[in-house]
CSV table of C-alpha atoms in Angstrom, one decimal:
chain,number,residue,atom,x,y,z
A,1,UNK,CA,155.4,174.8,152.9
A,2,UNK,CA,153.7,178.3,153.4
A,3,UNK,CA,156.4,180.2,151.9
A,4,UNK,CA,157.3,182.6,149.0
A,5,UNK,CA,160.4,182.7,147.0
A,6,UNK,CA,161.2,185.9,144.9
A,7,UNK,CA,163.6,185.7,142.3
A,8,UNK,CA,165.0,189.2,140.6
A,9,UNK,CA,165.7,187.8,137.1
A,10,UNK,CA,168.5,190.3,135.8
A,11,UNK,CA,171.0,188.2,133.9
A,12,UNK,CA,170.1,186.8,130.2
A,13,UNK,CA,172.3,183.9,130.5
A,14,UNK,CA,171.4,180.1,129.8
A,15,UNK,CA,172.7,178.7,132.7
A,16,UNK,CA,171.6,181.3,134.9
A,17,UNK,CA,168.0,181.1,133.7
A,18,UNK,CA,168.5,177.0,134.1
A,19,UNK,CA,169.5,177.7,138.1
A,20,UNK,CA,166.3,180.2,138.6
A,21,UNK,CA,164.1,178.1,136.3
A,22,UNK,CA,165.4,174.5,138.6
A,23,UNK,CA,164.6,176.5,141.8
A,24,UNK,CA,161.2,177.6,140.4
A,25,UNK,CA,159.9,174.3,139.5
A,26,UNK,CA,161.4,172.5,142.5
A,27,UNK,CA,159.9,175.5,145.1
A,28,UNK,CA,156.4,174.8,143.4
A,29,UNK,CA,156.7,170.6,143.8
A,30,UNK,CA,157.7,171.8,147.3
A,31,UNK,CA,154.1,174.3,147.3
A,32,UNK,CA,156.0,177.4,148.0
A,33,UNK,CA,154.7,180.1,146.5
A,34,UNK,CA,157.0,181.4,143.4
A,35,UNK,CA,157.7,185.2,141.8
A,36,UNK,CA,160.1,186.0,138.8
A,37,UNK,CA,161.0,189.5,138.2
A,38,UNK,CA,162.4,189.9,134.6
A,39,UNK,CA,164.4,192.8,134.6
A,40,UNK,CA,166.7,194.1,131.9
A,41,UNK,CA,168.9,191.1,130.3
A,42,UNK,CA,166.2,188.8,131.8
A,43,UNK,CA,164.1,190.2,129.4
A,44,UNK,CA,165.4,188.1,127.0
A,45,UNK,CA,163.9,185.0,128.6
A,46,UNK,CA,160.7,185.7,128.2
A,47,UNK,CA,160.4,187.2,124.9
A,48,UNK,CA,158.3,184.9,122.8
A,49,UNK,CA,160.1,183.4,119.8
A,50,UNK,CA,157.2,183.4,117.8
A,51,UNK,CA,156.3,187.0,118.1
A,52,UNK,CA,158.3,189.5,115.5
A,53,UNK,CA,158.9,193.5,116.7
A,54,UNK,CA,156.5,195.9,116.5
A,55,UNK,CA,156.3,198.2,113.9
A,56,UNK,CA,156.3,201.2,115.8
A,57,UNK,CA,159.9,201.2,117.6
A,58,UNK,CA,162.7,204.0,117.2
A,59,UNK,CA,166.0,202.7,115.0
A,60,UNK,CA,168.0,201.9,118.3
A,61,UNK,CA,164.9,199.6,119.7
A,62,UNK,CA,164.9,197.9,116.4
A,63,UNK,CA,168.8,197.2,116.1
A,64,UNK,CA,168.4,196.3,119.5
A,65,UNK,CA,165.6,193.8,119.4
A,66,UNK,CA,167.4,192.0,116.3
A,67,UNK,CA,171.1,191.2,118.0
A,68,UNK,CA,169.8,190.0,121.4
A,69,UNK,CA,168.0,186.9,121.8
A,70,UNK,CA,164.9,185.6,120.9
A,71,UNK,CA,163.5,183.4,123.8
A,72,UNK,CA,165.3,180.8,125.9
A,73,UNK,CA,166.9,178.8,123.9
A,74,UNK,CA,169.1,181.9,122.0
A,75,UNK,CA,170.3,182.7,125.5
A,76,UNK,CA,174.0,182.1,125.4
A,77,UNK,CA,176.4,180.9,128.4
A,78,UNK,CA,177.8,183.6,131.2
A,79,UNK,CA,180.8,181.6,131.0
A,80,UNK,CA,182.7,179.3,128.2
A,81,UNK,CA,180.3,180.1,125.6
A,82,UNK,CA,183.2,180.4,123.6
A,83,UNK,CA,181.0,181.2,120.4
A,84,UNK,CA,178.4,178.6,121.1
A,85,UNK,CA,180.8,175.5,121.5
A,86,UNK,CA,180.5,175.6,125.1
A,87,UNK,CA,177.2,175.6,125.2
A,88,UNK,CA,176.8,173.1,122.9
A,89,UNK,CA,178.7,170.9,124.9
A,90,UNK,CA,176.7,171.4,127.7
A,91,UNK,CA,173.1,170.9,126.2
A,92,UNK,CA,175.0,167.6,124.9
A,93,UNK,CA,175.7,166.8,128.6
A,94,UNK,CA,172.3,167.3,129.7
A,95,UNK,CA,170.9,165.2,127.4
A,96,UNK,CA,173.4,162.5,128.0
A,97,UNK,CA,172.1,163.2,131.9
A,98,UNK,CA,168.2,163.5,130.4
A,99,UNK,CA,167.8,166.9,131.9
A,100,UNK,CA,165.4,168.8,130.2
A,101,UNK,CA,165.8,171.9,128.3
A,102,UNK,CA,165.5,175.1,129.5
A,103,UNK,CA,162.3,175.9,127.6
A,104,UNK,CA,161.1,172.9,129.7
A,105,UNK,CA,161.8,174.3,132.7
A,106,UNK,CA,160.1,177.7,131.4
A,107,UNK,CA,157.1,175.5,130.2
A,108,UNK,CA,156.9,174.0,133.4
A,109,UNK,CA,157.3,177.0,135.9
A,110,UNK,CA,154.5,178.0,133.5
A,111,UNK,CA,152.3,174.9,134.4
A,112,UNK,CA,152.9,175.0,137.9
A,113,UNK,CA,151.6,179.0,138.7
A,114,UNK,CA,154.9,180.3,139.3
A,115,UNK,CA,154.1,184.6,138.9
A,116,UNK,CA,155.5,186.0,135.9
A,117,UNK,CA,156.4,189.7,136.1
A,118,UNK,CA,158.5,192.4,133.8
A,119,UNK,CA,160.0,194.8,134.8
A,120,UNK,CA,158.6,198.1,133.7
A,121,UNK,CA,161.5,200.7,133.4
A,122,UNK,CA,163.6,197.8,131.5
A,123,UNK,CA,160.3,197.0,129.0
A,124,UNK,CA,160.4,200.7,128.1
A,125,UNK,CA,164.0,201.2,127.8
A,126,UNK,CA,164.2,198.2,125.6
A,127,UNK,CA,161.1,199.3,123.6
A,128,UNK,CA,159.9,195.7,124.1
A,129,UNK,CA,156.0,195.8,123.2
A,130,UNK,CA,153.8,193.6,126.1
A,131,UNK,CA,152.8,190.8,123.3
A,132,UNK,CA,155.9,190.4,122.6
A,133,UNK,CA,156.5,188.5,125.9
A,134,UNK,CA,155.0,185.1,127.0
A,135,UNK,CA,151.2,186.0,128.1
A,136,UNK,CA,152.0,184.8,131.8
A,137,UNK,CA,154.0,188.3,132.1
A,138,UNK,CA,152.6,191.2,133.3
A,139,UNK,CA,154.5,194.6,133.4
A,140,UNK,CA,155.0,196.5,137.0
A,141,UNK,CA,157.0,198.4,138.5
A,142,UNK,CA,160.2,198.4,140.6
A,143,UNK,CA,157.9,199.5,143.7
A,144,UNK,CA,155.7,196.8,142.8
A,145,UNK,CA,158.4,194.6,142.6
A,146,UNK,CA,159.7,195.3,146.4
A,147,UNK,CA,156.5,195.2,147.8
A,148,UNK,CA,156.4,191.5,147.0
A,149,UNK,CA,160.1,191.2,147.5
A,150,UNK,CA,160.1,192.6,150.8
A,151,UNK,CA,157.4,190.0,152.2
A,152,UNK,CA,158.9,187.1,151.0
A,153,UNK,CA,161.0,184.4,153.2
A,154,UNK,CA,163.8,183.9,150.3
A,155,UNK,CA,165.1,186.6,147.6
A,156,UNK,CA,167.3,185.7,145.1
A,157,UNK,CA,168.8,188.2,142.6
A,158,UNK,CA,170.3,186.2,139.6
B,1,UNK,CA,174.0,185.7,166.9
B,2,UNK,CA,171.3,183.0,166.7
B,3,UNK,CA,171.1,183.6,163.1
B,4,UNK,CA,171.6,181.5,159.6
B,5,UNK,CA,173.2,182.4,156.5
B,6,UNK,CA,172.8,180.5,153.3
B,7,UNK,CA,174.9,181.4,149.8
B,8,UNK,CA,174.0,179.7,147.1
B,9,UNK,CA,177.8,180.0,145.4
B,10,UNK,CA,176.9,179.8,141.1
B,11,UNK,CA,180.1,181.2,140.2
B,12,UNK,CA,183.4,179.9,139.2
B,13,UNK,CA,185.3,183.4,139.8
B,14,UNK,CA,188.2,183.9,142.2
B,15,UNK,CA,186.9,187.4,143.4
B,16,UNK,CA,183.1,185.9,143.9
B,17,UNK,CA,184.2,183.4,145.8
B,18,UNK,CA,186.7,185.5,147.5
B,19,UNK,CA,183.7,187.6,148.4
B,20,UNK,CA,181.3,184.6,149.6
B,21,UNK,CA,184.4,182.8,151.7
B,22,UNK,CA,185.1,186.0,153.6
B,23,UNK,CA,181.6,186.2,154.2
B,24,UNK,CA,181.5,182.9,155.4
B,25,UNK,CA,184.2,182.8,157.8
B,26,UNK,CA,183.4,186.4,159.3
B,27,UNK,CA,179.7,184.8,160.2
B,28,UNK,CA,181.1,181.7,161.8
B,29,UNK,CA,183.2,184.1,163.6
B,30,UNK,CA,179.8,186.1,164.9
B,31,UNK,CA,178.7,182.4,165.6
B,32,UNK,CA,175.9,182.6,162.6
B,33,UNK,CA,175.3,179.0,161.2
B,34,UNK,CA,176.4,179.0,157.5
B,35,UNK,CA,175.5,177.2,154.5
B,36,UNK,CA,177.1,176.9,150.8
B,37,UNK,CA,175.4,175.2,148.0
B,38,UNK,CA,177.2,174.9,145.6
B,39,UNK,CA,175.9,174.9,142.1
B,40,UNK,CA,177.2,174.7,138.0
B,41,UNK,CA,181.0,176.9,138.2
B,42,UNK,CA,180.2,177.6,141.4
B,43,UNK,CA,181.6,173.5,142.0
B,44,UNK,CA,184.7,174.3,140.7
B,45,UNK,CA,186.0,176.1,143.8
B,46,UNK,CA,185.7,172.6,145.6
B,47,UNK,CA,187.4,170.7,143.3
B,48,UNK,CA,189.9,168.9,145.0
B,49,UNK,CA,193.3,169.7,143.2
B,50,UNK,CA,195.1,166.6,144.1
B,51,UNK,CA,192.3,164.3,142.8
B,52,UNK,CA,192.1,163.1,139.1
B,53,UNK,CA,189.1,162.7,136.9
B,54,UNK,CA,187.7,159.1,137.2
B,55,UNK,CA,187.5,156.9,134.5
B,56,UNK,CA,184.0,156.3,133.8
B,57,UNK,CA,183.4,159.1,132.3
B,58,UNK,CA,181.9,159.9,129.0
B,59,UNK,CA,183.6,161.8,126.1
B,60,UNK,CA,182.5,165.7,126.6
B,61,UNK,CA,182.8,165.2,130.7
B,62,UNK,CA,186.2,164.2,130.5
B,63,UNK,CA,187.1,167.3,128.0
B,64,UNK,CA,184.7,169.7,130.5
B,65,UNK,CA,186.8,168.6,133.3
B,66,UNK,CA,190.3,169.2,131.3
B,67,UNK,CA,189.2,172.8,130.5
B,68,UNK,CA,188.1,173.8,133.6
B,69,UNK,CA,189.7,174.8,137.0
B,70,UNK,CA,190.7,172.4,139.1
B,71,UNK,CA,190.1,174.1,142.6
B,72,UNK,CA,190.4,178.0,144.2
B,73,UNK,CA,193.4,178.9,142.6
B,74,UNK,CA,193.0,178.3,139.0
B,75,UNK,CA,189.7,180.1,139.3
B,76,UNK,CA,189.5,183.5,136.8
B,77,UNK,CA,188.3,186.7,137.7
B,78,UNK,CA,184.8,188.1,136.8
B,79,UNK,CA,186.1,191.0,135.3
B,80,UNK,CA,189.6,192.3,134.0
B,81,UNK,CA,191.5,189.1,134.2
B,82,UNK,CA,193.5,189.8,131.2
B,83,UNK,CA,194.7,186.3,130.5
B,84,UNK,CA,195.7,185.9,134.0
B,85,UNK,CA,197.9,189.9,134.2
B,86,UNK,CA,194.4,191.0,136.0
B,87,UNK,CA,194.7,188.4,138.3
B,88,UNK,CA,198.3,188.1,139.0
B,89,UNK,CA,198.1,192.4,140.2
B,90,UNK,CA,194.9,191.2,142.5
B,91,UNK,CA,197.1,188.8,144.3
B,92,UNK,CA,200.3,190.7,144.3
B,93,UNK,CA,198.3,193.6,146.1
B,94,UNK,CA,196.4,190.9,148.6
B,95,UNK,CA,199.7,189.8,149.5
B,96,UNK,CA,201.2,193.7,150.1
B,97,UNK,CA,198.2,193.7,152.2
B,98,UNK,CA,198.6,190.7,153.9
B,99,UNK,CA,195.0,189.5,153.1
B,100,UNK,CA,195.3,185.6,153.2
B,101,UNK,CA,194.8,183.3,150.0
B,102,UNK,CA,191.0,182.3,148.6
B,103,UNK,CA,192.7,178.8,149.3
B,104,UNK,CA,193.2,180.1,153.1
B,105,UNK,CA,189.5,181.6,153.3
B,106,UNK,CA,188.3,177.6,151.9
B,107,UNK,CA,190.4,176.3,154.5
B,108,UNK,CA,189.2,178.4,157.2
B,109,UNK,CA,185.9,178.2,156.5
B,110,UNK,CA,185.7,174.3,156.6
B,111,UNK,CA,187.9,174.6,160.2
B,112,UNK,CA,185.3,177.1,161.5
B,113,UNK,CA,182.6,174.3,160.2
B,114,UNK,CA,180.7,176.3,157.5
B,115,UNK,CA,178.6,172.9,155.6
B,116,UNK,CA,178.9,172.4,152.5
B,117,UNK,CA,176.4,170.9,150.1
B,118,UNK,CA,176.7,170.1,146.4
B,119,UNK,CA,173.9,170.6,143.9
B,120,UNK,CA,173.4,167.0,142.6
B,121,UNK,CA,171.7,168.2,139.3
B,122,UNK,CA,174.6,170.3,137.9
B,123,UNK,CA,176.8,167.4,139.6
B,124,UNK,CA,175.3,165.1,137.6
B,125,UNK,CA,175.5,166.9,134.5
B,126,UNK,CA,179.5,167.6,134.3
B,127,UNK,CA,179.9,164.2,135.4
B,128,UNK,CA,181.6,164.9,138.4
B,129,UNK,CA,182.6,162.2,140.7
B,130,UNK,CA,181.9,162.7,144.8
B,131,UNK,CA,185.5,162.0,145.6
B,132,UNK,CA,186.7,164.5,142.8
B,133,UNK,CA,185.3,167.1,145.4
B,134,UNK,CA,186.7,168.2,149.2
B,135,UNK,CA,185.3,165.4,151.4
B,136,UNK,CA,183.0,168.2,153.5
B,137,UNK,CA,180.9,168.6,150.9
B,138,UNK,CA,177.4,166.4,150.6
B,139,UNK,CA,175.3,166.5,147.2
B,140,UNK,CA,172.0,167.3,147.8
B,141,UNK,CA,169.1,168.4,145.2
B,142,UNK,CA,167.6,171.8,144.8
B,143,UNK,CA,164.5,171.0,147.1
B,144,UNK,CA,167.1,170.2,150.0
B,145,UNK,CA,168.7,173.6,149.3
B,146,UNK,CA,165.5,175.0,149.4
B,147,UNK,CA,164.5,173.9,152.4
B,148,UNK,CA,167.6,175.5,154.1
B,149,UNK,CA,167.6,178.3,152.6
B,150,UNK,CA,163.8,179.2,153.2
B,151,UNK,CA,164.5,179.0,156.8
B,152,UNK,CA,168.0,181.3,156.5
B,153,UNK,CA,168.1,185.0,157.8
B,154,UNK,CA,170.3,185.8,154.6
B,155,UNK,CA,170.3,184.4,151.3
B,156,UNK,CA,172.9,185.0,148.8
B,157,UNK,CA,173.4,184.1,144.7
B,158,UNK,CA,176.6,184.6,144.1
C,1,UNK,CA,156.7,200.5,155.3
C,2,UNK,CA,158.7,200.0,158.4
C,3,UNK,CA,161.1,197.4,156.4
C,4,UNK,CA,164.9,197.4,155.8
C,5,UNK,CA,166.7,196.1,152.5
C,6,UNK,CA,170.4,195.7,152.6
C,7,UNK,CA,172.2,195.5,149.2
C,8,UNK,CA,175.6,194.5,148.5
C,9,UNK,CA,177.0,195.9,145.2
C,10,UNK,CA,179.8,193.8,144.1
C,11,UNK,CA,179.8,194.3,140.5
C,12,UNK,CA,181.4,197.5,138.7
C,13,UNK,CA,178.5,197.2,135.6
C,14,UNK,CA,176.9,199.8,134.7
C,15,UNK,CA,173.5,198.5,134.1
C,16,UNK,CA,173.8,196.6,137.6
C,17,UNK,CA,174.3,199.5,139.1
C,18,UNK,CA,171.5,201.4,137.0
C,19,UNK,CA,168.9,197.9,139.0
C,20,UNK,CA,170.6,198.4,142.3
C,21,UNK,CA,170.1,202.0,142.6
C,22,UNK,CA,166.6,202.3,140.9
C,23,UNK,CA,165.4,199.8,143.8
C,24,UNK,CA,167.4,201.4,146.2
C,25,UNK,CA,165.6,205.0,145.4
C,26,UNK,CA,161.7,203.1,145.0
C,27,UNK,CA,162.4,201.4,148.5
C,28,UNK,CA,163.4,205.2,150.3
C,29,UNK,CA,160.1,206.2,148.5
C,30,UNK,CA,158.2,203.6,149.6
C,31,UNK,CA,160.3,205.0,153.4
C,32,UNK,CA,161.9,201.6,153.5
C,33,UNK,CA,165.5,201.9,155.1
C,34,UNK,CA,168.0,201.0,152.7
C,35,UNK,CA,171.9,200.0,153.4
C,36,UNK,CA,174.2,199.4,150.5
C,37,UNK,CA,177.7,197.8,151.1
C,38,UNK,CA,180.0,198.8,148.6
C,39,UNK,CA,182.9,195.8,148.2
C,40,UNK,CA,185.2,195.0,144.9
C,41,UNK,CA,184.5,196.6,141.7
C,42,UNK,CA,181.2,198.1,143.3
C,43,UNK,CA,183.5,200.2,145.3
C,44,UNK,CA,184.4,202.0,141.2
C,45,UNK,CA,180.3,203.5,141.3
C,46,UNK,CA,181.6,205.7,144.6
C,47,UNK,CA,184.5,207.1,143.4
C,48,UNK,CA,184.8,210.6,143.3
C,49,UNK,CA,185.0,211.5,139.8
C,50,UNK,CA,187.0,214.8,140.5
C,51,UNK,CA,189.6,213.1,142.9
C,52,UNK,CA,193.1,212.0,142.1
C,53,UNK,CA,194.3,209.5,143.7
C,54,UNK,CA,196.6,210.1,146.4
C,55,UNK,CA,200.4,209.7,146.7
C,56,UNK,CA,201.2,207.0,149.6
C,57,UNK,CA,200.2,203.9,146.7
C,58,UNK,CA,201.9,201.4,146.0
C,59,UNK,CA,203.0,200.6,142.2
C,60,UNK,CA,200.1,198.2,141.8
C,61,UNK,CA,197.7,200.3,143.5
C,62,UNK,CA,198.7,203.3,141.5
C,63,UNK,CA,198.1,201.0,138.0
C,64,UNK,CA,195.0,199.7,139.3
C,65,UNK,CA,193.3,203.2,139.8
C,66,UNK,CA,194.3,204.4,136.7
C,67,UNK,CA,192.8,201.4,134.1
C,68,UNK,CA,189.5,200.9,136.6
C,69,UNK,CA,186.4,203.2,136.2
C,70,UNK,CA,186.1,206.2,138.0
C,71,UNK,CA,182.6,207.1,138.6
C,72,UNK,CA,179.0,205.9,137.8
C,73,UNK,CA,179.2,207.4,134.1
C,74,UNK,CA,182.6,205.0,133.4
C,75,UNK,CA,181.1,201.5,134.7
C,76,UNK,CA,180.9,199.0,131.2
C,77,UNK,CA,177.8,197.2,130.7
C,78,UNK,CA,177.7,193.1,131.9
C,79,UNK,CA,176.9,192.2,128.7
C,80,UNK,CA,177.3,193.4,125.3
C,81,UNK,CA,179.5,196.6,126.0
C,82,UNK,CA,180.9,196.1,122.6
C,83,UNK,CA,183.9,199.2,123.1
C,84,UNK,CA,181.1,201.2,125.0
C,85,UNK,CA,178.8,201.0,121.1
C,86,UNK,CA,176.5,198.9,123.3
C,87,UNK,CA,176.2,201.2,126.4
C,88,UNK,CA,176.0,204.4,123.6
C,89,UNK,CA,173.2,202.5,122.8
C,90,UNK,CA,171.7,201.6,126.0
C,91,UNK,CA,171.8,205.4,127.1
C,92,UNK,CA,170.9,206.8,123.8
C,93,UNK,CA,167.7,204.4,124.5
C,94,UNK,CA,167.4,206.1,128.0
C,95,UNK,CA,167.4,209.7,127.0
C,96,UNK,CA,165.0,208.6,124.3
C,97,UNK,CA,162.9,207.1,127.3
C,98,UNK,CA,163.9,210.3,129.7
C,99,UNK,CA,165.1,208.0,132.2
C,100,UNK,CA,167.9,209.8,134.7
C,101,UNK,CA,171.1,208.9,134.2
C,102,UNK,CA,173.5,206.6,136.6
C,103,UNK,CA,174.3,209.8,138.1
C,104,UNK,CA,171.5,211.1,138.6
C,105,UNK,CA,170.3,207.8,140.3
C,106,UNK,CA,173.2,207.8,142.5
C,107,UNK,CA,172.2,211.3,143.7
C,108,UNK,CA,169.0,210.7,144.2
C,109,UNK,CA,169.8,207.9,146.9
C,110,UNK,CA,172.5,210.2,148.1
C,111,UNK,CA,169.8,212.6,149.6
C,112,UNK,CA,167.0,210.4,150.0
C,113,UNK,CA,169.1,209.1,153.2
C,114,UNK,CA,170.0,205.7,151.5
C,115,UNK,CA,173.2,204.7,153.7
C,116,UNK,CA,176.6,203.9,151.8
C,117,UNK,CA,179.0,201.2,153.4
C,118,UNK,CA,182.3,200.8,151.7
C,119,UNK,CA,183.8,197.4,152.5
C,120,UNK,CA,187.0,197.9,153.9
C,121,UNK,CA,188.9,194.5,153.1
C,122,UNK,CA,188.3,195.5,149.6
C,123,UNK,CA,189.1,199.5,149.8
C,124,UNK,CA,192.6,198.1,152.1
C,125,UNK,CA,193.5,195.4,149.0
C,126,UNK,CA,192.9,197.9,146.1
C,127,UNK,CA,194.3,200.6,147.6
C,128,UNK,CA,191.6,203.1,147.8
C,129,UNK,CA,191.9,206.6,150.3
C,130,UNK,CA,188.7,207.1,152.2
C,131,UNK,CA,188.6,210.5,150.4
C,132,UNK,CA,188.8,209.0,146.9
C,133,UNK,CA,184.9,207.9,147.9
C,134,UNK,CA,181.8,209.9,147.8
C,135,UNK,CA,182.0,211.6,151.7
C,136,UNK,CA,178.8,209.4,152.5
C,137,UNK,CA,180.9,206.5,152.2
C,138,UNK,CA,181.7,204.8,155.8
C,139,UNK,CA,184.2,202.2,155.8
C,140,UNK,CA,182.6,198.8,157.4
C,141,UNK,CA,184.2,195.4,158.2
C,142,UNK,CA,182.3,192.4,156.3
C,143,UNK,CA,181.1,192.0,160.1
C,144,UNK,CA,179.5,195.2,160.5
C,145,UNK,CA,178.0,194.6,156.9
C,146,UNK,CA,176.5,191.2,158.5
C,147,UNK,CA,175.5,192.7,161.6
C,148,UNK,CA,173.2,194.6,159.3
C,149,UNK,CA,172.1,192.1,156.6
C,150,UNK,CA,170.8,189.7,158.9
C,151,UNK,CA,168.5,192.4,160.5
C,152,UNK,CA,166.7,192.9,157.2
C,153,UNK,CA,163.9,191.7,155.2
C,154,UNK,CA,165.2,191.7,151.9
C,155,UNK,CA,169.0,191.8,150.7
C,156,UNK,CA,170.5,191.2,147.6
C,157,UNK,CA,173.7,190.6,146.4
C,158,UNK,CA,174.4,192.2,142.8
């Protein structure tokens, strides 16, 4: 198909990110053309668990970097999480159901070419640092963003 | 209006789905074609009330059904539901108003022939049971959605 | 760009309302028409700050004004408000950053020509006065918000 789906990644929630992530995989299998905006919570997604904060952040960047979470499996549920229980219950459903995880999905959105982008206002209001984020992003700005946005057939903001 | 609308309902919360039925009734009423997909919570709003879990189910599907609403009316709100006080003052003022039910909206919108599709993934994952669900609605996988809602004039998440 | 992008605002969060209004102020720059349709707790970001509420309310409707936001600088954040320690945060990270304020993104749209719907199903069932709004808020019917959506090239619900 010789479309483009943009997806405005705000929300830093597990199930959420599971719904974009599905979408992006299965618009890719279907060759549409695939761009994820990570903006504010969304973030969160992308950072790379591997990758500690850089040294030179204020105090609030710091605090802030260590209580959100690392990468997508930290990400907890927009609803039910109920302190991790109902989450847990629903990775054991998945794998009951052999879904795969959602670092899967984000491995394979990676593998298939979907566009990875940050959003640049939210990057330096969070004081994230680029190499802190999976290499596939790249940091622009909300005019950037629309510009894509604006030519696409679908938009989704999530 | 020779025009298509596609939501792509995520949510399980009374006033989201308030907001996506009214939507969907008031396009049918401007003749626009409408599509809901509906997707993780979002499922819970066509829950059939009357209908019981089946019995094949496993452990954690059977519990995730139990702790769940069970169709438009036992859906929370997003935001201030206050153990159901929240709630209770959003429909004492609907009904000062006049405004109808979200069980009225669901009705009217499968009278005025909105089509309703289930996301078979997130289907499969709570281990819900087609005839636990209103008969209109048809599971379908992401790609299907996809394919609708590439060719849509409006795209919603809700 | 001769393009239109038509947002509706559902959600009373601060930090959603910090994304919708940033893209709503890049898109006028970039001369791209821009609609917002204010319905539900989205409606709380156009309140008039230095308005009471008027006297023909019911009891509910005089409750419900008083515990809900009033203004941009009152909206929570969607996620980890913690009592408002999290939003200090968040804006002490902004004014670190020198990024405007809510406010001062609201106003920004306000005279950059960005046009303000309020929904009027919503401003009816909580009991808002047209002069409780900003004065560029029009009251719309969800089919005059349609109308409008359908016409543009990128709309988001948020």
């Amino acid at each position: 198909m010789n479309k483009k789906m943009n997806i405005l990644m705000f929300s830093g929630d597990y199930d959420k990110a599971l719904a974009a992530l599905v979408l992006a995989n299965s618009a890719r299998e279907l060759e549409v053309d695939v761009t994820m905006f990570f903006a504010f919570w969304g973030l969160f997604l992308v950072r790379d668990p591997e990758k500690g904060g850089a040294e030179d952040k204020s105090l609030y960047e710091k605090m802030f970097g260590m209580v959100t979470p690392k990468g997508p499996e930290e990400l907890p549920l927009s609803k039910m999480n109920m302190a991790g229980l109902g989450k847990y219950m629903l990775l054991e459903m998945m794998e009951d159901d052999k879904t795969p995880s959602l670092t899967d999905f984000l491995n394979g959105a990676r593998k298939k070419g979907v566009k990875f982008y940050g959003c640049k206002l939210s990057v330096d209001v969070m004081g994230f640092k680029e190499d802190e984020l999976i290499p596939e992003v790249k940091v622009i700005t909300a005019k950037e963003y629309l510009a894509d946005a604006l030519n696409s057939d679908l938009q989704l903001f999530i």
